[in-house]
Short mmCIF file of C-alpha atoms in Angstrom, two decimals:
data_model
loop_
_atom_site.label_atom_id
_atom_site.label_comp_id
_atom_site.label_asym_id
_atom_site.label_seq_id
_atom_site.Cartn_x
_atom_site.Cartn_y
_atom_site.Cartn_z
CA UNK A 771 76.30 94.24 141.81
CA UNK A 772 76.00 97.37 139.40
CA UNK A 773 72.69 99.18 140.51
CA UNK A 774 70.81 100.35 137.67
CA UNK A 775 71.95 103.88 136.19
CA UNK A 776 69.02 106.47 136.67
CA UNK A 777 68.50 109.67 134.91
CA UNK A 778 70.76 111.98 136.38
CA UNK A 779 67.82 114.53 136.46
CA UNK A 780 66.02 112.18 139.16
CA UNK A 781 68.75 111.45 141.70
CA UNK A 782 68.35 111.83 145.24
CA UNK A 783 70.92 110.98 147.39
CA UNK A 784 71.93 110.89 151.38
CA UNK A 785 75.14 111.45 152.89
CA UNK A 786 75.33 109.99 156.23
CA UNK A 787 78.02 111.77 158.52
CA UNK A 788 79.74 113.93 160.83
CA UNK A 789 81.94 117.20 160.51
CA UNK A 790 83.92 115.52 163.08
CA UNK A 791 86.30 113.43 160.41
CA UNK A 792 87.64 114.35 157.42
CA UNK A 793 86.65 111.78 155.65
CA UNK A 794 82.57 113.09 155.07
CA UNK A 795 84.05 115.75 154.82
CA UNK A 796 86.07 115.22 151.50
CA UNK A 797 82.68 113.63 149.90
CA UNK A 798 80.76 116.88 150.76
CA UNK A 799 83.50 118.56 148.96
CA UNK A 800 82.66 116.64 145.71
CA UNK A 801 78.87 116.70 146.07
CA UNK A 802 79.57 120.88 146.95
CA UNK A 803 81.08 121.44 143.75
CA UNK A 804 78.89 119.33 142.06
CA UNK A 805 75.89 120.90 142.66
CA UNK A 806 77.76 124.55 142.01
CA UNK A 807 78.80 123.44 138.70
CA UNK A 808 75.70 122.04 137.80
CA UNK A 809 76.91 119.13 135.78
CA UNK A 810 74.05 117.02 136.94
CA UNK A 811 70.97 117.86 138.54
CA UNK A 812 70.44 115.84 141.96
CA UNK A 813 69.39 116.32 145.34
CA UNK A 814 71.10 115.55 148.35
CA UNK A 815 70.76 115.61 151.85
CA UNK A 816 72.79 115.20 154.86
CA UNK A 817 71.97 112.74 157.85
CA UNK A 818 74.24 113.49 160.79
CA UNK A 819 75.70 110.80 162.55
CA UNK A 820 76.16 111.40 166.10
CA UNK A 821 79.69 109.23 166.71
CA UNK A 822 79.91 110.36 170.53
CA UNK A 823 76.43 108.18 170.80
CA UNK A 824 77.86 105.21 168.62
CA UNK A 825 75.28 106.09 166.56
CA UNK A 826 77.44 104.38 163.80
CA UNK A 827 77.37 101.14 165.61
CA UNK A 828 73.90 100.87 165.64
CA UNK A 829 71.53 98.06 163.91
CA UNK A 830 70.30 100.71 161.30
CA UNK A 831 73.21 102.03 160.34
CA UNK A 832 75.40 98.71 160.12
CA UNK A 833 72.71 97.34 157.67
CA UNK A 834 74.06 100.35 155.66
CA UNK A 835 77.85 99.87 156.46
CA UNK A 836 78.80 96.50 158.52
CA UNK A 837 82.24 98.08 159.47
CA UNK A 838 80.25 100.62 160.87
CA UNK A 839 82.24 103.96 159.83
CA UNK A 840 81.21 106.91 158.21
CA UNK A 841 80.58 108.46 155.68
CA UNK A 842 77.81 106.05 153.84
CA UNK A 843 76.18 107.62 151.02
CA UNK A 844 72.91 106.18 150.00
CA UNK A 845 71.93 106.55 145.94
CA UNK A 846 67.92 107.16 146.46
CA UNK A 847 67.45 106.63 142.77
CA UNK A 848 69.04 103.32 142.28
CA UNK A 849 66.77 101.08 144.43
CA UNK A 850 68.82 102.78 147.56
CA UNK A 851 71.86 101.65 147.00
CA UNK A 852 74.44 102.20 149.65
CA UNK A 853 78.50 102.81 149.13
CA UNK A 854 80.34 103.03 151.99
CA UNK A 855 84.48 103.66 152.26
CA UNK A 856 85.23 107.46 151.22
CA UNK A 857 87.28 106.56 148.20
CA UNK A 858 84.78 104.36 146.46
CA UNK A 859 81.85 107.22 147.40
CA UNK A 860 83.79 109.26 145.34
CA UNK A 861 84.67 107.57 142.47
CA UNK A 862 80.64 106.05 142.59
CA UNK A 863 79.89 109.84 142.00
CA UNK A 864 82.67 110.49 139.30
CA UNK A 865 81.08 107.93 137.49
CA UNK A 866 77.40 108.50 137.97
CA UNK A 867 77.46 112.55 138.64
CA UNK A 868 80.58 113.80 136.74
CA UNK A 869 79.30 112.99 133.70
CA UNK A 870 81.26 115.95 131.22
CA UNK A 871 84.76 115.08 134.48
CA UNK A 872 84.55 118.38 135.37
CA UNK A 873 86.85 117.17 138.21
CA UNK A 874 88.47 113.89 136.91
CA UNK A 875 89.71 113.05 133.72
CA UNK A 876 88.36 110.73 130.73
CA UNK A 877 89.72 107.15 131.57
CA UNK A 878 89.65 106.28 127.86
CA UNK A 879 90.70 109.48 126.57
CA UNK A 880 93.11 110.46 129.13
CA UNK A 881 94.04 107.39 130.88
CA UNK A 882 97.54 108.41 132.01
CA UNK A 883 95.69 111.01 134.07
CA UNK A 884 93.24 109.37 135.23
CA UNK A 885 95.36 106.44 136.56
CA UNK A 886 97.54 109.20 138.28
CA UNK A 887 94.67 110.54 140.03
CA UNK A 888 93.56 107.16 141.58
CA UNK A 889 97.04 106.75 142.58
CA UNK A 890 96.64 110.06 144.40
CA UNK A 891 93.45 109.09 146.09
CA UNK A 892 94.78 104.92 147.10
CA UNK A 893 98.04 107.12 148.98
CA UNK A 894 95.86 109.60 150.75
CA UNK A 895 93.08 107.03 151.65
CA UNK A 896 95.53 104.33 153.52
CA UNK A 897 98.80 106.03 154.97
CA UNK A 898 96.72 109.33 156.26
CA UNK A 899 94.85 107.30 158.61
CA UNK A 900 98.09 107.57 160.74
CA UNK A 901 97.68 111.00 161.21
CA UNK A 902 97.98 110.83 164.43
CA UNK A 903 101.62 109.80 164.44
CA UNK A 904 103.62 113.07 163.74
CA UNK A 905 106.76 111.86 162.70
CA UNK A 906 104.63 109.94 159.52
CA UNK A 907 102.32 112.78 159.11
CA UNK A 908 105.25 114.88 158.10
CA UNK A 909 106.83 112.17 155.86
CA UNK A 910 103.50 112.19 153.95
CA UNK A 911 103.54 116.01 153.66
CA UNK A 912 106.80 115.56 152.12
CA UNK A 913 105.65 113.41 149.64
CA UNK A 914 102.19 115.78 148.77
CA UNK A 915 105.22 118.30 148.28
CA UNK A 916 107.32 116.98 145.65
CA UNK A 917 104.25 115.83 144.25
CA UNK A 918 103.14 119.42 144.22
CA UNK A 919 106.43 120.77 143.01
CA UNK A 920 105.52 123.51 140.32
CA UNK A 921 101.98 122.57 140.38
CA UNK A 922 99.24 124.36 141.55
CA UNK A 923 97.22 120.85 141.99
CA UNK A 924 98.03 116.87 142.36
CA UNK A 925 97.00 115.77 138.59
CA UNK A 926 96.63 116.42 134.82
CA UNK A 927 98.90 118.01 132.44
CA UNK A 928 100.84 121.62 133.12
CA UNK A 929 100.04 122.85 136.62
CA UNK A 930 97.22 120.42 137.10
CA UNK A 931 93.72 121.23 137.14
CA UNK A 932 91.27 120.60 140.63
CA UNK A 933 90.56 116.74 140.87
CA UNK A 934 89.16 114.81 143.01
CA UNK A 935 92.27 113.64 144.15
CA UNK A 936 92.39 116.83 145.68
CA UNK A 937 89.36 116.94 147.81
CA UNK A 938 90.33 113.65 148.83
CA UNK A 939 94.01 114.57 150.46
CA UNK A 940 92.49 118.33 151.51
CA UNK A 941 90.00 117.60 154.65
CA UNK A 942 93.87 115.22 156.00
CA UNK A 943 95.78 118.54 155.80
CA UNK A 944 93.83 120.49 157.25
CA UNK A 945 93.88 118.56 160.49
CA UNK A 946 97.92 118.90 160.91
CA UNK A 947 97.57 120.86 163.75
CA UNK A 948 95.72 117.58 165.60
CA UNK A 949 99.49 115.76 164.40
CA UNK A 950 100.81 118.30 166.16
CA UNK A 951 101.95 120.31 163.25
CA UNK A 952 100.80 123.93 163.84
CA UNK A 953 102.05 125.72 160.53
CA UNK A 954 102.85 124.17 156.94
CA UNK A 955 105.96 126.64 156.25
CA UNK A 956 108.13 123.62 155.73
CA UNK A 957 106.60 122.58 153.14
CA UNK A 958 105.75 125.74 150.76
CA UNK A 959 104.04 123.81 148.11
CA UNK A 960 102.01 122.00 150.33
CA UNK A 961 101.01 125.11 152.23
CA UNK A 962 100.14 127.50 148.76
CA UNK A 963 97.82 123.88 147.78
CA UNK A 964 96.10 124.27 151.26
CA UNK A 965 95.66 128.02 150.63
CA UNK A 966 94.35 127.83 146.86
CA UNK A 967 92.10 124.47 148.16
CA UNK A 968 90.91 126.44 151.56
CA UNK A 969 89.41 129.39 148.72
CA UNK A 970 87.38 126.72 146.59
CA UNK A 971 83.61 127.33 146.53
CA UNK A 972 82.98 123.34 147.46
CA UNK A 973 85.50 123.46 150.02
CA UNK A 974 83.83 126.74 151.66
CA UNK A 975 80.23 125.33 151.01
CA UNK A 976 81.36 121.91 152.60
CA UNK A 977 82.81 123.13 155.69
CA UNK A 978 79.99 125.62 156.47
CA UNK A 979 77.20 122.31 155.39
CA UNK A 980 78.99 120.10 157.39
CA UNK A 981 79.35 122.29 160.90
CA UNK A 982 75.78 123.17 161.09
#
């Protein structure tokens, strides 16, 4: 069920998660360079989940999520509506928060692009779950590499412009080393994205919310 669209200038929201996966950590990203563009006026808080407790396995929080994983992110201002799944958190806020796409695309007016950058977000959100496998980790790098060939970002016409489809593959490369994958010289696209992506205000803002 649709929950009933506030007034941007009233929404509250709470991110439950933990700095420990990437995946809270890509919707911090979003919510980061939200708030620094100032497209929409919200607050939002973080709730830490303490995983080494099973916190996320608890009553309370499976009323939120039943397949108990972070991040959830609970909309305050729409009768507390939760969305759980990283992916559909962040397309819930390019809908609700994004409101002039700042960082996504018109899906009327530009629906090429916009179709290219869920296609983006669907490949990172299934296959880099396997991180842990190295051999797969690096086939996927390969693939964020020709898809960054002569492109400073994954989507949108030119050199691409920053997209949520790239705070949603970011927080997955920067845990190569835990694939066992110390540098990203072999693949120099990849490794100038991670560079450019490391020095975005959200992604700075993010990382230092999301470790305190």
């Amino acid at each position: 069920m649709t929950p009933p669209p506030p007034s941007p200038k009233q929404r509250k929201l709470t991110l439950h998660t933990n700095h420990l996966t990437p995946n809270g950590l890509k919707v911090s990203i979003y919510l980061e360079e939200l708030r620094a563009s100032k497209e929409t006026s919200f607050d939002y808080n973080i709730e830490r989940v303490d995983l080494s407790k099973g916190a996320q396995k608890e009553p309370r929080f499976i009323k939120l999520n039943p397949n108990g994983r972070i991040p959830v992110l609970i909309d305050h201002s729409a009768d507390n509506f939760p969305i759980f799944e990283s992916a559909a958190i962040l397309l819930y806020l390019e809908q609700n928060c994004d409101t002039k796409k700042a960082f996504s695309f018109d899906a009327q007016k530009e629906p090429k692009e916009y179709s290219s950058m869920i296609q983006w977000i669907f490949f990172a959100e299934v296959p880099f779950a396997k991180t842990r496998y190295h051999e797969e980790t690096k086939r996927l790098y390969g693939v964020l590499e020709l898809g960054l060939n002569n492109r400073d970002f994954l989507v949108g016409p030119g050199r691409g412009r920053y997209t949520i489809a790239d705070m949603n593959a970011f927080p997955w490369v920067s845990l190569h080393t835990r694939a066992g994958i110390e540098s990203l010289d072999a693949w120099p696209n990849l490794k100038d994205w991670f560079d450019r992506m490391s020095n975005q205000p959200g992604v700075k803002a993010a990382n230092k919310s999301v470790a305190l």
